[in-house]
Amino acid sequence: MKKTFPLFVFFLFFSCASKKDIVYYQNIDGLNRPENASSYEVKIQPDDLLMIIVSAEDPEIAIPFNLTSVTLPNTTNLLATTGQQTIQSYLVDRNGNIEFPVIGKIQVGGLSRTEVLQSLKEKIGVYIKNPIINLRIMNFKVSLQGEINMPGTYSVASERITLIEALSMAKDLSIYGRRDNVLVIREINGIKSYNRVDITKADFINSPFYYLAQNDVIYVEPNKTKINAAAVGPNTSVIISAVSILISLSVLIFK
């Protein structure tokens, strides 16, 4: 009995997880192809920082429609006299508006990048023939918490990232993370939503949360193995001592 006790404790607390709890996309072979996936675009939200650059055949004509560049001081070397030049960005206010040169206040909140570009082309087209407009969200980021190998906040260079890509940036879930109940916290127009995604089932590809929006928070909760280990951990020595005493007493009684 003394020899089998350590094996009993090992298998009790560290039993292997089943395949269905770990493997992704388990039913992908029978999944219908998602429709209009390529047309996905995020919506611009309050507090977004937008870089908008207007160009024209005659560069002088476009100058009034662009914010001026500013020179940031070189903070890495106090003795340096040169700085880094950067283009100013537009901050979307709480009402979803930006103040644009010449044109004035423009509503951009809740609109996609394509919709904002179309609106700007119509307004600037009054002054410039065939303007070329470049728009980009500068502060697109997502945060990953919980049972993630590298939790943290990650900046996204593009404006299109999937949940799986975000998890990959953070080196995937740990072995103790629940893959069937990933929480995605999203705020749209000041209203937060809380959504559960099961990434072991391939049909999450068709979910509204397959593609992430800026400032999404992804939380991966621990599985039962991690929770049990955390609960038992501080009391392991006490439990082992108590069971050892009981085993010793049993051996003496039934000897």
PDB file of C-alpha atoms in Angstrom:
ATOM      1  CA  MET A   1       0.000   0.000   0.000  1.00  0.00           C
ATOM      2  CA  LYS A   2       2.882   2.366   0.788  1.00  0.00           C
ATOM      3  CA  LYS A   3       4.284   1.825  -2.694  1.00  0.00           C
ATOM      4  CA  THR A   4       1.010   2.427  -4.470  1.00  0.00           C
ATOM      5  CA  PHE A   5       0.127   5.603  -2.554  1.00  0.00           C
ATOM      6  CA  PRO A   6       2.525   7.951  -4.450  1.00  0.00           C
ATOM      7  CA  LEU A   7       1.192   6.607  -7.752  1.00  0.00           C
ATOM      8  CA  PHE A   8      -2.361   7.187  -6.567  1.00  0.00           C
ATOM      9  CA  VAL A   9      -1.599  10.818  -5.683  1.00  0.00           C
ATOM     10  CA  PHE A  10       0.178  11.378  -9.016  1.00  0.00           C
ATOM     11  CA  PHE A  11      -2.685  10.076 -11.144  1.00  0.00           C
ATOM     12  CA  LEU A  12      -5.279  11.813  -8.972  1.00  0.00           C
ATOM     13  CA  PHE A  13      -3.924  15.322  -9.502  1.00  0.00           C
ATOM     14  CA  PHE A  14      -2.078  15.061 -12.787  1.00  0.00           C
ATOM     15  CA  SER A  15      -4.284  12.837 -14.931  1.00  0.00           C
ATOM     16  CA  CYS A  16      -4.056  13.475 -18.662  1.00  0.00           C
ATOM     17  CA  ALA A  17      -6.587  15.732 -20.374  1.00  0.00           C
ATOM     18  CA  SER A  18      -8.720  14.193 -23.071  1.00  0.00           C
ATOM     19  CA  LYS A  19      -8.213  14.974 -26.755  1.00  0.00           C
ATOM     20  CA  LYS A  20     -11.516  16.851 -27.019  1.00  0.00           C
ATOM     21  CA  ASP A  21     -10.297  19.395 -24.446  1.00  0.00           C
ATOM     22  CA  ILE A  22      -7.070  20.221 -26.292  1.00  0.00           C
ATOM     23  CA  VAL A  23      -7.395  19.846 -30.080  1.00  0.00           C
ATOM     24  CA  TYR A  24      -8.595  22.826 -32.145  1.00  0.00           C
ATOM     25  CA  TYR A  25     -11.021  22.733 -35.118  1.00  0.00           C
ATOM     26  CA  GLN A  26     -12.293  19.249 -34.268  1.00  0.00           C
ATOM     27  CA  ASN A  27     -15.253  19.269 -36.681  1.00  0.00           C
ATOM     28  CA  ILE A  28     -13.697  21.331 -39.464  1.00  0.00           C
ATOM     29  CA  ASP A  29     -14.231  18.681 -42.162  1.00  0.00           C
ATOM     30  CA  GLY A  30     -18.000  19.068 -41.939  1.00  0.00           C
ATOM     31  CA  LEU A  31     -17.996  22.852 -41.673  1.00  0.00           C
ATOM     32  CA  ASN A  32     -19.555  25.015 -44.348  1.00  0.00           C
ATOM     33  CA  ARG A  33     -17.277  27.591 -45.928  1.00  0.00           C
ATOM     34  CA  PRO A  34     -17.770  31.012 -44.252  1.00  0.00           C
ATOM     35  CA  GLU A  35     -19.405  33.651 -46.440  1.00  0.00           C
ATOM     36  CA  ASN A  36     -18.093  37.196 -46.993  1.00  0.00           C
ATOM     37  CA  ALA A  37     -15.110  36.668 -44.686  1.00  0.00           C
ATOM     38  CA  SER A  38     -12.940  38.852 -46.922  1.00  0.00           C
ATOM     39  CA  SER A  39     -15.304  41.809 -46.500  1.00  0.00           C
ATOM     40  CA  TYR A  40     -14.789  42.104 -42.744  1.00  0.00           C
ATOM     41  CA  GLU A  41     -13.813  45.583 -41.535  1.00  0.00           C
ATOM     42  CA  VAL A  42     -13.548  46.963 -38.018  1.00  0.00           C
ATOM     43  CA  LYS A  43     -15.616  49.959 -36.990  1.00  0.00           C
ATOM     44  CA  ILE A  44     -13.920  53.133 -35.822  1.00  0.00           C
ATOM     45  CA  GLN A  45     -14.546  53.841 -32.136  1.00  0.00           C
ATOM     46  CA  PRO A  46     -14.131  56.812 -29.760  1.00  0.00           C
ATOM     47  CA  ASP A  47     -10.513  57.294 -28.601  1.00  0.00           C
ATOM     48  CA  ASP A  48      -9.125  55.768 -31.799  1.00  0.00           C
ATOM     49  CA  LEU A  49      -6.109  57.558 -33.240  1.00  0.00           C
ATOM     50  CA  LEU A  50      -6.401  57.968 -37.000  1.00  0.00           C
ATOM     51  CA  MET A  51      -3.641  58.799 -39.447  1.00  0.00           C
ATOM     52  CA  ILE A  52      -5.202  60.457 -42.503  1.00  0.00           C
ATOM     53  CA  ILE A  53      -3.002  61.633 -45.362  1.00  0.00           C
ATOM     54  CA  VAL A  54      -4.423  63.451 -48.374  1.00  0.00           C
ATOM     55  CA  SER A  55      -2.491  63.489 -51.657  1.00  0.00           C
ATOM     56  CA  ALA A  56      -3.129  65.068 -55.056  1.00  0.00           C
ATOM     57  CA  GLU A  57      -1.463  65.465 -58.448  1.00  0.00           C
ATOM     58  CA  ASP A  58      -0.382  68.903 -57.291  1.00  0.00           C
ATOM     59  CA  PRO A  59       1.113  68.384 -53.787  1.00  0.00           C
ATOM     60  CA  GLU A  60       0.664  72.081 -52.921  1.00  0.00           C
ATOM     61  CA  ILE A  61      -3.125  71.795 -53.213  1.00  0.00           C
ATOM     62  CA  ALA A  62      -3.245  68.949 -50.654  1.00  0.00           C
ATOM     63  CA  ILE A  63      -1.194  70.744 -47.984  1.00  0.00           C
ATOM     64  CA  PRO A  64      -4.174  72.494 -46.271  1.00  0.00           C
ATOM     65  CA  PHE A  65      -5.916  69.115 -45.837  1.00  0.00           C
ATOM     66  CA  ASN A  66      -3.055  67.544 -43.881  1.00  0.00           C
ATOM     67  CA  LEU A  67      -1.977  68.053 -40.305  1.00  0.00           C
ATOM     68  CA  THR A  68       1.520  69.423 -39.911  1.00  0.00           C
ATOM     69  CA  SER A  69       4.360  67.183 -38.841  1.00  0.00           C
ATOM     70  CA  VAL A  70       5.871  67.689 -35.408  1.00  0.00           C
ATOM     71  CA  THR A  71       9.383  66.966 -34.195  1.00  0.00           C
ATOM     72  CA  LEU A  72       9.572  64.841 -31.076  1.00  0.00           C
ATOM     73  CA  PRO A  73      12.646  65.288 -28.846  1.00  0.00           C
ATOM     74  CA  ASN A  74      15.178  62.493 -28.726  1.00  0.00           C
ATOM     75  CA  THR A  75      14.599  61.060 -25.238  1.00  0.00           C
ATOM     76  CA  THR A  76      17.328  58.424 -25.515  1.00  0.00           C
ATOM     77  CA  ASN A  77      20.115  60.970 -25.525  1.00  0.00           C
ATOM     78  CA  LEU A  78      19.741  64.194 -23.538  1.00  0.00           C
ATOM     79  CA  LEU A  79      22.665  65.759 -25.368  1.00  0.00           C
ATOM     80  CA  ALA A  80      21.174  65.156 -28.783  1.00  0.00           C
ATOM     81  CA  THR A  81      19.829  68.200 -30.600  1.00  0.00           C
ATOM     82  CA  THR A  82      17.912  66.321 -33.274  1.00  0.00           C
ATOM     83  CA  GLY A  83      14.533  64.637 -32.915  1.00  0.00           C
ATOM     84  CA  GLN A  84      12.214  62.354 -34.809  1.00  0.00           C
ATOM     85  CA  GLN A  85       9.617  63.846 -37.121  1.00  0.00           C
ATOM     86  CA  THR A  86       6.154  62.320 -36.984  1.00  0.00           C
ATOM     87  CA  ILE A  87       2.765  63.010 -38.522  1.00  0.00           C
ATOM     88  CA  GLN A  88       0.050  64.133 -36.143  1.00  0.00           C
ATOM     89  CA  SER A  89      -3.001  61.924 -35.792  1.00  0.00           C
ATOM     90  CA  TYR A  90      -6.705  62.613 -35.304  1.00  0.00           C
ATOM     91  CA  LEU A  91      -8.261  61.606 -31.985  1.00  0.00           C
ATOM     92  CA  VAL A  92     -11.857  60.412 -32.302  1.00  0.00           C
ATOM     93  CA  ASP A  93     -13.838  62.157 -29.549  1.00  0.00           C
ATOM     94  CA  ARG A  94     -16.474  60.581 -27.310  1.00  0.00           C
ATOM     95  CA  ASN A  95     -19.169  61.436 -29.841  1.00  0.00           C
ATOM     96  CA  GLY A  96     -17.295  59.748 -32.701  1.00  0.00           C
ATOM     97  CA  ASN A  97     -16.151  62.977 -34.395  1.00  0.00           C
ATOM     98  CA  ILE A  98     -12.833  64.369 -35.608  1.00  0.00           C
ATOM     99  CA  GLU A  99     -11.892  67.926 -36.548  1.00  0.00           C
ATOM    100  CA  PHE A 100     -10.583  67.879 -40.095  1.00  0.00           C
ATOM    101  CA  PRO A 101      -8.678  70.787 -41.699  1.00  0.00           C
ATOM    102  CA  VAL A 102     -10.744  73.041 -43.976  1.00  0.00           C
ATOM    103  CA  ILE A 103     -13.816  70.789 -43.736  1.00  0.00           C
ATOM    104  CA  GLY A 104     -14.364  70.919 -39.972  1.00  0.00           C
ATOM    105  CA  LYS A 105     -16.143  68.304 -37.843  1.00  0.00           C
ATOM    106  CA  ILE A 106     -16.657  64.877 -39.453  1.00  0.00           C
ATOM    107  CA  GLN A 107     -18.548  61.910 -38.018  1.00  0.00           C
ATOM    108  CA  VAL A 108     -16.408  58.752 -38.197  1.00  0.00           C
ATOM    109  CA  GLY A 109     -17.445  56.741 -35.141  1.00  0.00           C
ATOM    110  CA  GLY A 110     -19.258  53.509 -35.952  1.00  0.00           C
ATOM    111  CA  LEU A 111     -18.128  53.639 -39.584  1.00  0.00           C
ATOM    112  CA  SER A 112     -15.761  51.260 -41.335  1.00  0.00           C
ATOM    113  CA  ARG A 113     -12.534  52.432 -42.946  1.00  0.00           C
ATOM    114  CA  THR A 114     -14.141  52.145 -46.398  1.00  0.00           C
ATOM    115  CA  GLU A 115     -17.127  54.259 -45.334  1.00  0.00           C
ATOM    116  CA  VAL A 116     -14.908  56.989 -43.862  1.00  0.00           C
ATOM    117  CA  LEU A 117     -12.746  57.085 -46.992  1.00  0.00           C
ATOM    118  CA  GLN A 118     -15.833  57.443 -49.170  1.00  0.00           C
ATOM    119  CA  SER A 119     -17.120  60.299 -47.014  1.00  0.00           C
ATOM    120  CA  LEU A 120     -13.761  62.092 -47.093  1.00  0.00           C
ATOM    121  CA  LYS A 121     -13.431  61.722 -50.860  1.00  0.00           C
ATOM    122  CA  GLU A 122     -16.838  63.316 -51.339  1.00  0.00           C
ATOM    123  CA  LYS A 123     -16.055  66.246 -49.039  1.00  0.00           C
ATOM    124  CA  ILE A 124     -12.477  66.847 -50.207  1.00  0.00           C
ATOM    125  CA  GLY A 125     -13.490  66.294 -53.827  1.00  0.00           C
ATOM    126  CA  VAL A 126     -15.233  69.668 -53.698  1.00  0.00           C
ATOM    127  CA  TYR A 127     -11.762  71.258 -53.439  1.00  0.00           C
ATOM    128  CA  ILE A 128      -9.437  68.693 -55.052  1.00  0.00           C
ATOM    129  CA  LYS A 129     -10.012  66.668 -58.181  1.00  0.00           C
ATOM    130  CA  ASN A 130      -9.491  62.915 -57.608  1.00  0.00           C
ATOM    131  CA  PRO A 131      -7.900  63.147 -54.137  1.00  0.00           C
ATOM    132  CA  ILE A 132      -5.918  60.162 -52.860  1.00  0.00           C
ATOM    133  CA  ILE A 133      -6.618  59.467 -49.194  1.00  0.00           C
ATOM    134  CA  ASN A 134      -4.788  57.061 -46.900  1.00  0.00           C
ATOM    135  CA  LEU A 135      -6.392  56.190 -43.545  1.00  0.00           C
ATOM    136  CA  ARG A 136      -5.078  53.970 -40.798  1.00  0.00           C
ATOM    137  CA  ILE A 137      -5.962  53.247 -37.156  1.00  0.00           C
ATOM    138  CA  MET A 138      -2.738  53.890 -35.249  1.00  0.00           C
ATOM    139  CA  ASN A 139      -3.634  52.460 -31.834  1.00  0.00           C
ATOM    140  CA  PHE A 140      -5.150  49.097 -32.809  1.00  0.00           C
ATOM    141  CA  LYS A 141      -4.342  46.704 -29.972  1.00  0.00           C
ATOM    142  CA  VAL A 142      -5.694  43.618 -28.194  1.00  0.00           C
ATOM    143  CA  SER A 143      -5.034  42.326 -24.683  1.00  0.00           C
ATOM    144  CA  LEU A 144      -4.661  38.667 -23.677  1.00  0.00           C
ATOM    145  CA  GLN A 145      -4.960  37.484 -20.081  1.00  0.00           C
ATOM    146  CA  GLY A 146      -5.210  34.277 -18.074  1.00  0.00           C
ATOM    147  CA  GLU A 147      -3.760  30.934 -19.121  1.00  0.00           C
ATOM    148  CA  ILE A 148      -1.694  32.387 -21.978  1.00  0.00           C
ATOM    149  CA  ASN A 149       1.980  31.559 -22.413  1.00  0.00           C
ATOM    150  CA  MET A 150       2.828  35.249 -22.939  1.00  0.00           C
ATOM    151  CA  PRO A 151      -0.052  37.400 -21.633  1.00  0.00           C
ATOM    152  CA  GLY A 152       0.022  41.107 -22.412  1.00  0.00           C
ATOM    153  CA  THR A 153      -1.225  43.870 -24.680  1.00  0.00           C
ATOM    154  CA  TYR A 154      -0.216  43.549 -28.336  1.00  0.00           C
ATOM    155  CA  SER A 155      -0.210  46.259 -30.979  1.00  0.00           C
ATOM    156  CA  VAL A 156      -1.547  45.187 -34.369  1.00  0.00           C
ATOM    157  CA  ALA A 157       0.020  46.624 -37.506  1.00  0.00           C
ATOM    158  CA  SER A 158      -2.996  45.877 -39.685  1.00  0.00           C
ATOM    159  CA  GLU A 159      -6.694  46.392 -38.981  1.00  0.00           C
ATOM    160  CA  ARG A 160      -7.630  42.762 -39.471  1.00  0.00           C
ATOM    161  CA  ILE A 161      -6.651  40.061 -36.983  1.00  0.00           C
ATOM    162  CA  THR A 162      -8.328  36.820 -35.967  1.00  0.00           C
ATOM    163  CA  LEU A 163      -8.661  35.378 -32.485  1.00  0.00           C
ATOM    164  CA  ILE A 164      -6.299  32.555 -33.435  1.00  0.00           C
ATOM    165  CA  GLU A 165      -3.688  35.019 -34.737  1.00  0.00           C
ATOM    166  CA  ALA A 166      -3.854  36.971 -31.485  1.00  0.00           C
ATOM    167  CA  LEU A 167      -3.408  33.780 -29.445  1.00  0.00           C
ATOM    168  CA  SER A 168      -0.473  32.837 -31.662  1.00  0.00           C
ATOM    169  CA  MET A 169       1.196  36.206 -31.010  1.00  0.00           C
ATOM    170  CA  ALA A 170       1.013  35.373 -27.308  1.00  0.00           C
ATOM    171  CA  LYS A 171       2.543  31.911 -27.912  1.00  0.00           C
ATOM    172  CA  ASP A 172      -0.838  30.155 -27.640  1.00  0.00           C
ATOM    173  CA  LEU A 173      -2.747  28.933 -24.589  1.00  0.00           C
ATOM    174  CA  SER A 174      -0.923  27.073 -21.854  1.00  0.00           C
ATOM    175  CA  ILE A 175      -1.764  23.399 -21.379  1.00  0.00           C
ATOM    176  CA  TYR A 176      -3.934  24.480 -18.439  1.00  0.00           C
ATOM    177  CA  GLY A 177      -6.123  26.901 -20.435  1.00  0.00           C
ATOM    178  CA  ARG A 178      -9.741  26.069 -21.248  1.00  0.00           C
ATOM    179  CA  ARG A 179     -10.083  26.050 -25.013  1.00  0.00           C
ATOM    180  CA  ASP A 180     -13.838  25.558 -24.959  1.00  0.00           C
ATOM    181  CA  ASN A 181     -14.688  28.760 -23.087  1.00  0.00           C
ATOM    182  CA  VAL A 182     -12.480  31.652 -24.258  1.00  0.00           C
ATOM    183  CA  LEU A 183     -13.930  34.978 -23.125  1.00  0.00           C
ATOM    184  CA  VAL A 184     -13.868  37.944 -25.531  1.00  0.00           C
ATOM    185  CA  ILE A 185     -14.708  41.320 -23.965  1.00  0.00           C
ATOM    186  CA  ARG A 186     -15.624  43.960 -26.535  1.00  0.00           C
ATOM    187  CA  GLU A 187     -16.778  47.558 -26.263  1.00  0.00           C
ATOM    188  CA  ILE A 188     -18.792  49.165 -29.046  1.00  0.00           C
ATOM    189  CA  ASN A 189     -20.115  52.710 -28.699  1.00  0.00           C
ATOM    190  CA  GLY A 190     -19.516  52.623 -24.955  1.00  0.00           C
ATOM    191  CA  ILE A 191     -21.411  49.337 -24.459  1.00  0.00           C
ATOM    192  CA  LYS A 192     -19.422  46.301 -23.303  1.00  0.00           C
ATOM    193  CA  SER A 193     -20.307  42.781 -24.394  1.00  0.00           C
ATOM    194  CA  TYR A 194     -19.047  39.507 -22.945  1.00  0.00           C
ATOM    195  CA  ASN A 195     -18.849  36.576 -25.320  1.00  0.00           C
ATOM    196  CA  ARG A 196     -17.725  32.963 -25.025  1.00  0.00           C
ATOM    197  CA  VAL A 197     -15.914  31.189 -27.862  1.00  0.00           C
ATOM    198  CA  ASP A 198     -15.155  27.472 -28.143  1.00  0.00           C
ATOM    199  CA  ILE A 199     -12.036  27.165 -30.292  1.00  0.00           C
ATOM    200  CA  THR A 200     -12.113  23.358 -30.141  1.00  0.00           C
ATOM    201  CA  LYS A 201     -15.123  23.514 -32.484  1.00  0.00           C
ATOM    202  CA  ALA A 202     -14.356  24.751 -35.989  1.00  0.00           C
ATOM    203  CA  ASP A 203     -17.684  26.553 -36.337  1.00  0.00           C
ATOM    204  CA  PHE A 204     -16.298  29.444 -34.268  1.00  0.00           C
ATOM    205  CA  ILE A 205     -14.768  30.543 -37.588  1.00  0.00           C
ATOM    206  CA  ASN A 206     -18.256  31.811 -38.473  1.00  0.00           C
ATOM    207  CA  SER A 207     -18.608  33.612 -35.145  1.00  0.00           C
ATOM    208  CA  PRO A 208     -18.682  37.449 -34.947  1.00  0.00           C
ATOM    209  CA  PHE A 209     -15.673  37.077 -32.654  1.00  0.00           C
ATOM    210  CA  TYR A 210     -13.432  35.174 -35.045  1.00  0.00           C
ATOM    211  CA  TYR A 211     -12.149  38.583 -36.174  1.00  0.00           C
ATOM    212  CA  LEU A 212     -11.153  40.883 -33.333  1.00  0.00           C
ATOM    213  CA  ALA A 213     -11.888  44.567 -32.933  1.00  0.00           C
ATOM    214  CA  GLN A 214      -9.533  47.175 -31.518  1.00  0.00           C
ATOM    215  CA  ASN A 215      -9.158  47.060 -27.715  1.00  0.00           C
ATOM    216  CA  ASP A 216     -10.700  43.582 -27.419  1.00  0.00           C
ATOM    217  CA  VAL A 217      -9.733  41.711 -24.244  1.00  0.00           C
ATOM    218  CA  ILE A 218      -9.300  37.936 -24.440  1.00  0.00           C
ATOM    219  CA  TYR A 219      -9.348  35.980 -21.186  1.00  0.00           C
ATOM    220  CA  VAL A 220      -8.562  32.257 -20.942  1.00  0.00           C
ATOM    221  CA  GLU A 221      -9.705  30.666 -17.700  1.00  0.00           C
ATOM    222  CA  PRO A 222      -7.802  27.764 -16.089  1.00  0.00           C
ATOM    223  CA  ASN A 223      -9.045  24.206 -16.458  1.00  0.00           C
ATOM    224  CA  LYS A 224      -9.928  21.885 -13.572  1.00  0.00           C
ATOM    225  CA  THR A 225      -6.415  20.481 -13.375  1.00  0.00           C
ATOM    226  CA  LYS A 226      -4.926  23.931 -12.727  1.00  0.00           C
ATOM    227  CA  ILE A 227      -7.672  24.874 -10.267  1.00  0.00           C
ATOM    228  CA  ASN A 228      -7.280  21.628  -8.325  1.00  0.00           C
ATOM    229  CA  ALA A 229      -3.511  21.988  -8.280  1.00  0.00           C
ATOM    230  CA  ALA A 230      -3.812  25.538  -6.952  1.00  0.00           C
ATOM    231  CA  ALA A 231      -6.251  24.441  -4.241  1.00  0.00           C
ATOM    232  CA  VAL A 232      -4.210  21.432  -3.186  1.00  0.00           C
ATOM    233  CA  GLY A 233      -0.800  23.073  -3.464  1.00  0.00           C
ATOM    234  CA  PRO A 234      -0.612  24.919  -0.107  1.00  0.00           C
ATOM    235  CA  ASN A 235      -2.055  21.914   1.749  1.00  0.00           C
ATOM    236  CA  THR A 236      -0.213  19.113  -0.010  1.00  0.00           C
ATOM    237  CA  SER A 237       2.203  18.400   2.844  1.00  0.00           C
ATOM    238  CA  VAL A 238      -0.613  18.336   5.397  1.00  0.00           C
ATOM    239  CA  ILE A 239      -2.725  15.985   3.246  1.00  0.00           C
ATOM    240  CA  ILE A 240       0.185  13.625   2.598  1.00  0.00           C
ATOM    241  CA  SER A 241       1.083  13.550   6.296  1.00  0.00           C
ATOM    242  CA  ALA A 242      -2.496  12.816   7.314  1.00  0.00           C
ATOM    243  CA  VAL A 243      -2.911  10.053   4.718  1.00  0.00           C
ATOM    244  CA  SER A 244       0.461   8.562   5.675  1.00  0.00           C
ATOM    245  CA  ILE A 245      -0.637   8.382   9.317  1.00  0.00           C
ATOM    246  CA  LEU A 246      -3.898   6.708   8.305  1.00  0.00           C
ATOM    247  CA  ILE A 247      -2.053   4.190   6.157  1.00  0.00           C
ATOM    248  CA  SER A 248       0.400   3.450   8.964  1.00  0.00           C
ATOM    249  CA  LEU A 249      -2.451   2.942  11.425  1.00  0.00           C
ATOM    250  CA  SER A 250      -4.218   0.654   8.970  1.00  0.00           C
ATOM    251  CA  VAL A 251      -1.085  -1.412   8.512  1.00  0.00           C
ATOM    252  CA  LEU A 252      -0.672  -1.757  12.307  1.00  0.00           C
ATOM    253  CA  ILE A 253      -4.332  -2.652  12.864  1.00  0.00           C
ATOM    254  CA  PHE A 254      -4.650  -5.206  10.087  1.00  0.00           C
ATOM    255  CA  LYS A 255      -1.144  -6.604  10.345  1.00  0.00           C
TER     256      LYS A 255
END
